[in-house]
Tab-separated table of C-alpha atoms and ligand atoms in Angstrom:
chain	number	residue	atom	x	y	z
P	164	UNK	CA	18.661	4.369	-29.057
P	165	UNK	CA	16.928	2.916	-26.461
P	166	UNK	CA	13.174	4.442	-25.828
P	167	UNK	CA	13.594	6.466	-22.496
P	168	UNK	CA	11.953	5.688	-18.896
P	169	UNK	CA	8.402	5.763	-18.727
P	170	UNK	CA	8.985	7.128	-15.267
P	171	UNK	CA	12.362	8.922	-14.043
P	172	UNK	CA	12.363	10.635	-10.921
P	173	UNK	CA	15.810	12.391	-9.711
P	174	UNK	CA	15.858	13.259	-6.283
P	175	UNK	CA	12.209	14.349	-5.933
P	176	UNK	CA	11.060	15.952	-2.548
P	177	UNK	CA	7.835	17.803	-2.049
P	178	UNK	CA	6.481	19.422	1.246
P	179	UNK	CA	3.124	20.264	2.546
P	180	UNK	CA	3.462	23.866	4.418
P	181	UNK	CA	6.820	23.647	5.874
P	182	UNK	CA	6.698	19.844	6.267
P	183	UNK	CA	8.750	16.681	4.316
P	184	UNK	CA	5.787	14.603	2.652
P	185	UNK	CA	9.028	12.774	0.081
P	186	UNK	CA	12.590	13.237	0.457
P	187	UNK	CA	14.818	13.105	-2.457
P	188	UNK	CA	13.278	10.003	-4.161
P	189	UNK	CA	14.570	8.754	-7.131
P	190	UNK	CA	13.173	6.038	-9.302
P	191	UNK	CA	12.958	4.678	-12.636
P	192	UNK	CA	9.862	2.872	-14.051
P	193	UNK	CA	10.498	0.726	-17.901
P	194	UNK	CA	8.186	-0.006	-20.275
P	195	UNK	CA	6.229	-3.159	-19.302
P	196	UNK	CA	6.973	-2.915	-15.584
P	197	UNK	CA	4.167	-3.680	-13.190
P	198	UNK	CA	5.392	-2.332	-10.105
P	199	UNK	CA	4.253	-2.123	-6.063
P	200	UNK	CA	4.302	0.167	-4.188
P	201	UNK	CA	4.065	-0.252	-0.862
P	202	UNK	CA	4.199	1.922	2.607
P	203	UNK	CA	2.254	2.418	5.726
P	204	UNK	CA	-0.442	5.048	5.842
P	205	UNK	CA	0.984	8.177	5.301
P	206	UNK	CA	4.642	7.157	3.372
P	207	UNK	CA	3.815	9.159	0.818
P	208	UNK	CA	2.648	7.157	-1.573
P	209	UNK	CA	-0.469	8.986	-2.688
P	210	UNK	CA	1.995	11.992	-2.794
P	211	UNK	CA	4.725	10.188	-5.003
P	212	UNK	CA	1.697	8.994	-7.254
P	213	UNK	CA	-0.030	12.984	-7.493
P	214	UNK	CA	3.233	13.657	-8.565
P	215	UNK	CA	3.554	11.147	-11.692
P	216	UNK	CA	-0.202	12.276	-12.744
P	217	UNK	CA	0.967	15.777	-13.059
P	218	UNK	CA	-1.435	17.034	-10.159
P	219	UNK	CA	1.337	18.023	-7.759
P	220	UNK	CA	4.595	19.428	-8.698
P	221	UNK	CA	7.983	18.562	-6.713
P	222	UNK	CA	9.182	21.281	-4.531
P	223	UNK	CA	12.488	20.066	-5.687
P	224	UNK	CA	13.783	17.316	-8.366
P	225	UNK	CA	13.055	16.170	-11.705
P	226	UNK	CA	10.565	14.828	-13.083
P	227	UNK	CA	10.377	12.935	-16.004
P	228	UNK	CA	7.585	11.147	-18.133
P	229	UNK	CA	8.096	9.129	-21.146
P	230	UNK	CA	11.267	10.828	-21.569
P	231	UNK	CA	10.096	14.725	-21.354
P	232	UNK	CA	10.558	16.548	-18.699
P	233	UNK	CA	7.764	18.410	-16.266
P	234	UNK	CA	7.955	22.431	-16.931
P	235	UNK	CA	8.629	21.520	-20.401
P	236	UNK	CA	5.930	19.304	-21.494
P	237	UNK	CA	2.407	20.263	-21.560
P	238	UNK	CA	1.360	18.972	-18.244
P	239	UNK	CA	-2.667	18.295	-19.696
P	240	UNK	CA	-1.257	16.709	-23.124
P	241	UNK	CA	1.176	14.052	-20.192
P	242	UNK	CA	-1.721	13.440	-18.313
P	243	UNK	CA	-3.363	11.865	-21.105
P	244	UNK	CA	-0.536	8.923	-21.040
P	245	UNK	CA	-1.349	8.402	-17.767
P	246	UNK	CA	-4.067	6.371	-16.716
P	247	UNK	CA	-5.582	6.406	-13.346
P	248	UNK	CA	-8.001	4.044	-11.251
P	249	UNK	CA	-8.782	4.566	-7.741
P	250	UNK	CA	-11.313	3.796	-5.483
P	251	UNK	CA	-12.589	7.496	-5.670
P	252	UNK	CA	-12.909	8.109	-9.069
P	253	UNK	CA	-15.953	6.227	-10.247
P	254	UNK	CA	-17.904	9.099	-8.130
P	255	UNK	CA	-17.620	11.159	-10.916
P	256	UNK	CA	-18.942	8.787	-13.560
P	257	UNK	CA	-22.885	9.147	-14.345
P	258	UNK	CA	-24.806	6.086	-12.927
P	259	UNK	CA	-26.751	5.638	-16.327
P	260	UNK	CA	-23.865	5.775	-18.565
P	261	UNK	CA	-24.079	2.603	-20.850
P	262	UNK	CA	-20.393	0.472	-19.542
P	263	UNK	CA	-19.074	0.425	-23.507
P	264	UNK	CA	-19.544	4.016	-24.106
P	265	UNK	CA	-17.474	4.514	-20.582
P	266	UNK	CA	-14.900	2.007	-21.749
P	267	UNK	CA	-14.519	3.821	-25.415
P	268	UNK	CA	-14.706	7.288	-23.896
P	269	UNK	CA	-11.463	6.382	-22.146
P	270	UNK	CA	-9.983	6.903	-26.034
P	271	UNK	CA	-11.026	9.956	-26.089
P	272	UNK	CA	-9.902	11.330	-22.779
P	273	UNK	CA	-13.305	12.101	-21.819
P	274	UNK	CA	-16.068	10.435	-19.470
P	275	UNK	CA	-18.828	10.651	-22.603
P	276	UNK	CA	-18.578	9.690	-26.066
P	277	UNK	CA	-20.950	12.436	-27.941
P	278	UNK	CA	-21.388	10.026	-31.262
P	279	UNK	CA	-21.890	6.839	-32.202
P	280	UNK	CA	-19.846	3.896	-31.577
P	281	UNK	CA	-17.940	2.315	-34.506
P	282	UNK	CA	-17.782	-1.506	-35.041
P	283	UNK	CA	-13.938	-1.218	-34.245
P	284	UNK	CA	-14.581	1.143	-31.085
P	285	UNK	CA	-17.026	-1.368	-29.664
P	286	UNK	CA	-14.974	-4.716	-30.553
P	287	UNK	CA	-11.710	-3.366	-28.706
P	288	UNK	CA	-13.997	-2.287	-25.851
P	289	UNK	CA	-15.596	-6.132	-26.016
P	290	UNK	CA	-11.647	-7.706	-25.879
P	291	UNK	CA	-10.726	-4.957	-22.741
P	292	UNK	CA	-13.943	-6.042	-21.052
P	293	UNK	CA	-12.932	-9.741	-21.668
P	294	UNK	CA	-9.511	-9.639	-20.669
P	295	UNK	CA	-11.340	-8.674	-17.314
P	296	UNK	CA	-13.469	-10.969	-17.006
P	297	UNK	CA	-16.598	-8.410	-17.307
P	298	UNK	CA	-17.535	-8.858	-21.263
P	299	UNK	CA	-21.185	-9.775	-20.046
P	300	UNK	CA	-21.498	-6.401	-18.530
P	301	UNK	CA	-21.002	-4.097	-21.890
P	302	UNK	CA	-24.500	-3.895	-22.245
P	303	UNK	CA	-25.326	-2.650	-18.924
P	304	UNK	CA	-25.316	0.619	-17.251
P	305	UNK	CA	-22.488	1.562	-14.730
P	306	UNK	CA	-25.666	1.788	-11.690
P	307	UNK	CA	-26.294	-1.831	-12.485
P	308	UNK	CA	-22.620	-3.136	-11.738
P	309	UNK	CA	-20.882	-3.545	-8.032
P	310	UNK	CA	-18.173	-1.747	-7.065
P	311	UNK	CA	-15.455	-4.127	-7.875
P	312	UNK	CA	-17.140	-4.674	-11.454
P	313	UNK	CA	-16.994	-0.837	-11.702
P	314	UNK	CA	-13.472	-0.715	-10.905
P	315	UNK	CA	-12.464	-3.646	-13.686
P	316	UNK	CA	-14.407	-1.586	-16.273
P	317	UNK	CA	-12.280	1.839	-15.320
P	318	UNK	CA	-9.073	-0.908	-16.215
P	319	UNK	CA	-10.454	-1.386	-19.419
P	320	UNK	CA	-11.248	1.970	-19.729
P	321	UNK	CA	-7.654	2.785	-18.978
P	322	UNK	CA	-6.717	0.175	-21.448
P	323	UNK	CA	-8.570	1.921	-24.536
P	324	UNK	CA	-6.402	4.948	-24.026
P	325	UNK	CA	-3.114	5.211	-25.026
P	326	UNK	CA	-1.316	5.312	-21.678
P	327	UNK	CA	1.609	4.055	-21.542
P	328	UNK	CA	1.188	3.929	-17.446
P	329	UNK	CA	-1.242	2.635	-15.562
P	330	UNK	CA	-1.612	3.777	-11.357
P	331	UNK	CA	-3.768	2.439	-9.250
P	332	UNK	CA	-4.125	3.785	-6.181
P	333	UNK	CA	-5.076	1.312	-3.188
P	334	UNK	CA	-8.044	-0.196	-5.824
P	335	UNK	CA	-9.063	-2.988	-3.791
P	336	UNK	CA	-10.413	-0.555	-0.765
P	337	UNK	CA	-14.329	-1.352	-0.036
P	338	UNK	CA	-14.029	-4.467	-2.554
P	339	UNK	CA	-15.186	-7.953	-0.550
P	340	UNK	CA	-13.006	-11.052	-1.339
P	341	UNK	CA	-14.732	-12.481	-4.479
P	342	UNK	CA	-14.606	-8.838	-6.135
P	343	UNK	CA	-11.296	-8.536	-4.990
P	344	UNK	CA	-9.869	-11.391	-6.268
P	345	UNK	CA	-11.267	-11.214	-9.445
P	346	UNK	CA	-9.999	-7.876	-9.903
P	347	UNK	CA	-6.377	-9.058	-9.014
P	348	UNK	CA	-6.821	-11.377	-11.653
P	349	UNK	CA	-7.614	-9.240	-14.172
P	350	UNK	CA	-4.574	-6.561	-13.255
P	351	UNK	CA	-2.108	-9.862	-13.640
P	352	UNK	CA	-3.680	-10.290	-17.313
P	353	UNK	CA	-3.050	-6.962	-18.022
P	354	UNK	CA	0.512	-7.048	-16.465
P	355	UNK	CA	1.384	-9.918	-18.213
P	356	UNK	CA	0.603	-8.016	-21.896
P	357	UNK	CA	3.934	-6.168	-20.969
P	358	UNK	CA	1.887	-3.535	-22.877
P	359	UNK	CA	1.781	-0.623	-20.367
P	360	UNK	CA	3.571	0.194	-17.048
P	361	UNK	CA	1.543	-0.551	-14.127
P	362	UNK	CA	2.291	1.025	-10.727
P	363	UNK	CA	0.375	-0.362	-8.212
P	364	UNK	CA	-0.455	1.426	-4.576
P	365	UNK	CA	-1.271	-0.469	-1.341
P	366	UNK	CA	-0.113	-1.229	1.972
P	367	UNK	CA	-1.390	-5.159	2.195
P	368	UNK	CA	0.322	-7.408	0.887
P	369	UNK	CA	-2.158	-9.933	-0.037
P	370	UNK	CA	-3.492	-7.190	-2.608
P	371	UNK	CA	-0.581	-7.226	-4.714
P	372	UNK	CA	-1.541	-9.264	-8.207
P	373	UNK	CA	0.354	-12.338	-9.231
P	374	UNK	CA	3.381	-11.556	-11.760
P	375	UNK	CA	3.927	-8.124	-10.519
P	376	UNK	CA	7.890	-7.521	-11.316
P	377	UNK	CA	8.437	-5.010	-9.313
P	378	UNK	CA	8.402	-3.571	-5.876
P	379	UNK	CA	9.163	-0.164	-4.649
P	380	UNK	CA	8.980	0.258	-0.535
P	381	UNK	CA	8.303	3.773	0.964
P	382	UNK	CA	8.813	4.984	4.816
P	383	UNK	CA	8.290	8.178	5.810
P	384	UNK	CA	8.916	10.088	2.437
P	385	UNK	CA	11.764	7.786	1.700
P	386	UNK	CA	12.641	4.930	-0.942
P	387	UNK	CA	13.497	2.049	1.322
P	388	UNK	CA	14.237	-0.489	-0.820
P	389	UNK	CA	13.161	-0.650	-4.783
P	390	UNK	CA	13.571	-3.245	-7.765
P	391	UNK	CA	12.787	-6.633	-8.646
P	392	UNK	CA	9.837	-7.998	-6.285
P	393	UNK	CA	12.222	-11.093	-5.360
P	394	UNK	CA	14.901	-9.132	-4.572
P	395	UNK	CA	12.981	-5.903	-2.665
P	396	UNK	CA	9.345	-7.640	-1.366
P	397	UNK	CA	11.818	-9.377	2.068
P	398	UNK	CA	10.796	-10.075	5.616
P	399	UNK	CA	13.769	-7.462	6.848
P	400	UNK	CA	12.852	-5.093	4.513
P	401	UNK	CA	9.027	-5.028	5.029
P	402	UNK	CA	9.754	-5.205	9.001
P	403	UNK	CA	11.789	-1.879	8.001
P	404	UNK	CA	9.046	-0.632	6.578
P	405	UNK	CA	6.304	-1.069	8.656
P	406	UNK	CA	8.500	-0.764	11.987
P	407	UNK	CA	7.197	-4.750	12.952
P	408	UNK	CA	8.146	-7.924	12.918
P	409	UNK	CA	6.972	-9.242	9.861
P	410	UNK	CA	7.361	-12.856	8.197
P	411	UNK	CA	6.469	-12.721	4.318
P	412	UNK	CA	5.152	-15.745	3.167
P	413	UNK	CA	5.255	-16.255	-0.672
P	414	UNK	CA	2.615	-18.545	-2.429
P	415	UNK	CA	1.197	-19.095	-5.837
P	416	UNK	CA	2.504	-15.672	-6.863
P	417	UNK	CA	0.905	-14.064	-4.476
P	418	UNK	CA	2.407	-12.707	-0.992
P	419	UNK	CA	1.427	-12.406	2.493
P	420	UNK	CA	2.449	-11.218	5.489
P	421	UNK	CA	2.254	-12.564	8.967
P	422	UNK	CA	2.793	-10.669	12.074
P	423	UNK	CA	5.470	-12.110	14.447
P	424	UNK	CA	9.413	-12.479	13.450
P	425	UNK	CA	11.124	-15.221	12.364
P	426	UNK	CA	10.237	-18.548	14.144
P	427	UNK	CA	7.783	-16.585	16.331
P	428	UNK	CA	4.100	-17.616	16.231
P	429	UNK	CA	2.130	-16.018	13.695
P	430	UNK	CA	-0.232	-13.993	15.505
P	431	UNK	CA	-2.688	-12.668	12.967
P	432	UNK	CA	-2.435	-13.105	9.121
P	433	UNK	CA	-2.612	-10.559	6.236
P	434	UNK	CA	-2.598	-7.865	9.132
P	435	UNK	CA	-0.619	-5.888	6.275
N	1703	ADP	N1	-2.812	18.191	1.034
N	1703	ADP	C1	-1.977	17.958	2.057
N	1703	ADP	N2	-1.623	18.960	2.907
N	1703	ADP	C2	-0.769	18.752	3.928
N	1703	ADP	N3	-0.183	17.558	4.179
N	1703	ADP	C3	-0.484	16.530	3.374
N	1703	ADP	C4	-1.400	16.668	2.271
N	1703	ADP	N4	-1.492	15.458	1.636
N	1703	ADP	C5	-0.686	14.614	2.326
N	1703	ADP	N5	-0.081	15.248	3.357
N	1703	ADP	C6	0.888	14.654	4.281
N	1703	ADP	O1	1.914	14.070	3.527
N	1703	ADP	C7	2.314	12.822	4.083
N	1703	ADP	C8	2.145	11.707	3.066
N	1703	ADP	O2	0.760	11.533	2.786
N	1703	ADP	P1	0.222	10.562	1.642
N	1703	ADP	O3	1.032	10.787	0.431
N	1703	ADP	O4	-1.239	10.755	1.542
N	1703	ADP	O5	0.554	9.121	2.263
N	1703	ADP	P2	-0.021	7.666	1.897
N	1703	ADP	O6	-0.745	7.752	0.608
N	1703	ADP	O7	1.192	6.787	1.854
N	1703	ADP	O8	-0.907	7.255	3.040
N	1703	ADP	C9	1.473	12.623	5.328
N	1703	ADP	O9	2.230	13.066	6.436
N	1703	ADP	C10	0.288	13.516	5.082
N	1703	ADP	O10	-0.250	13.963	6.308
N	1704	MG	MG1	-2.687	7.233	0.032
């Protein structure tokens, strides 16, 4: 039998006091899908994401994760095959936690790891670490990192859980271009292990990593356009999307967008 969706969403809709923030969305996320999901500010992707993590529960439609369903499943015991990084989070982390113990205690489903570490627990920390490009920073404490280093060691913190899903919720917000781009780099690594589903919030385009597979487009509450990134990631259908003119430009994996139709003069770059 095949294993079931890590994601399945029938016909989903939830509203904030009286008023549509999704409208019957339906989607389907596989195992080893890296996915994008894109919208302008207030889509409802934030919404759609709340949703997955188990903190917001669909006025109507199913949800399922990892094949059980929500209202069956222990919501708490879900959550903990969901990981999630956001630009918000790390407020909640203490500033003289050591960067391995965060990284293990995301086995444990805790911030702090009350013993200590074992040889094993501290190796597969090292090899998360590494695959972001942050091993020299396991000795350190979270206050001594930047923000974007702080935000690669919540992946690998995500990464020594066993979540089977990733979300990342507009992760690049307040990082500068060096930080950024070292963090995209790190999220293709991961994407290319296959290893986890990764679904990946943001409304620029130039923030989506290399090797992402998938795309999922949002307007006002509604799917747009979703499946392969070749297929759904178009100039008409991001123009649909964000209600411009929009030329996509495609190069070395990466995308960007350029204001300004088709054969029109690009008038600003990566405005999206
Ligand atoms: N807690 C809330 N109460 C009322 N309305 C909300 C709340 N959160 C979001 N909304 C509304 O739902 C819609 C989608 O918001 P959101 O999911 O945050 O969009 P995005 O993340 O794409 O910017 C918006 O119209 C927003 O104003
Ligand atoms: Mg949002």
């Amino acid at each position: 039998m095949p294993r079931p969706p890590v994601v399945r969403l029938e016909r989903v809709s939830l509203e904030f006091e009286g008023k549509r923030a999704l409208t019957e969305v339906s989607w389907r996320v596989r195992e080893g899908e890296s996915w994008a999901m894109v919208g302008a500010n207030g889509a409802g992707k934030t919404s759609l994401i709340s949703i997955i993590n188990g903190y917001r529960w669909p006025t109507t439609g199913k949800v399922e994760i990892l094949g059980r369903r929500f209202g069956e499943a222990d919501l708490r015991e879900l959550r903990t095959h969901v990981g999630l990084v956001s630009a918000y989070l790390e407020d909640w982390i203490p500033p003289s936690e050591k960067v391995v113990d965060l990284v293990v205690s995301g086995r444990f489903g805790a911030t702090r790891v009350w013993k200590p570490l074992t040889r094993e627990e501290r190796a597969e920390a090292r090899s998360h670490l590494r695959l972001l490009g942050c091993e020299e920073h396991i000795d350190k404490t979270i206050s001594q990192l930047s923000q974007g280093e702080r935000q690669r060691v919540l992946i690998a913190r995500a990464l020594m859980s066993e979540a089977k899903l990733l979300v990342l919720d507009e992760p690049c917000e307040g990082l500068d271009l060096g930080a950024r781009e070292s963090f995209l780099d790190g999220l293709s690594r991961v994407a290319a292990q296959r290893k986890r589903a990764l679904v990946y919030v943001t409304h620029r385009m130039d923030e989506i990593p290399a090797g992402f597979s998938h795309a999922l487009l949002l307007k006002e509450g509604m799917v747009l356009a979703a499946g392969t990134i070749g297929k759904t990631l178009t100039s008409a259908n991001l123009s649909r999307c964000f209600g411009l003119a929009v030329r996509l430009q495609r190069f070395d994996g990466r995308y960007y967008a350029i204001l300004g139709g088709r054969g029109a003069q690009p008038k600003r770059t990566n405005a999206l």
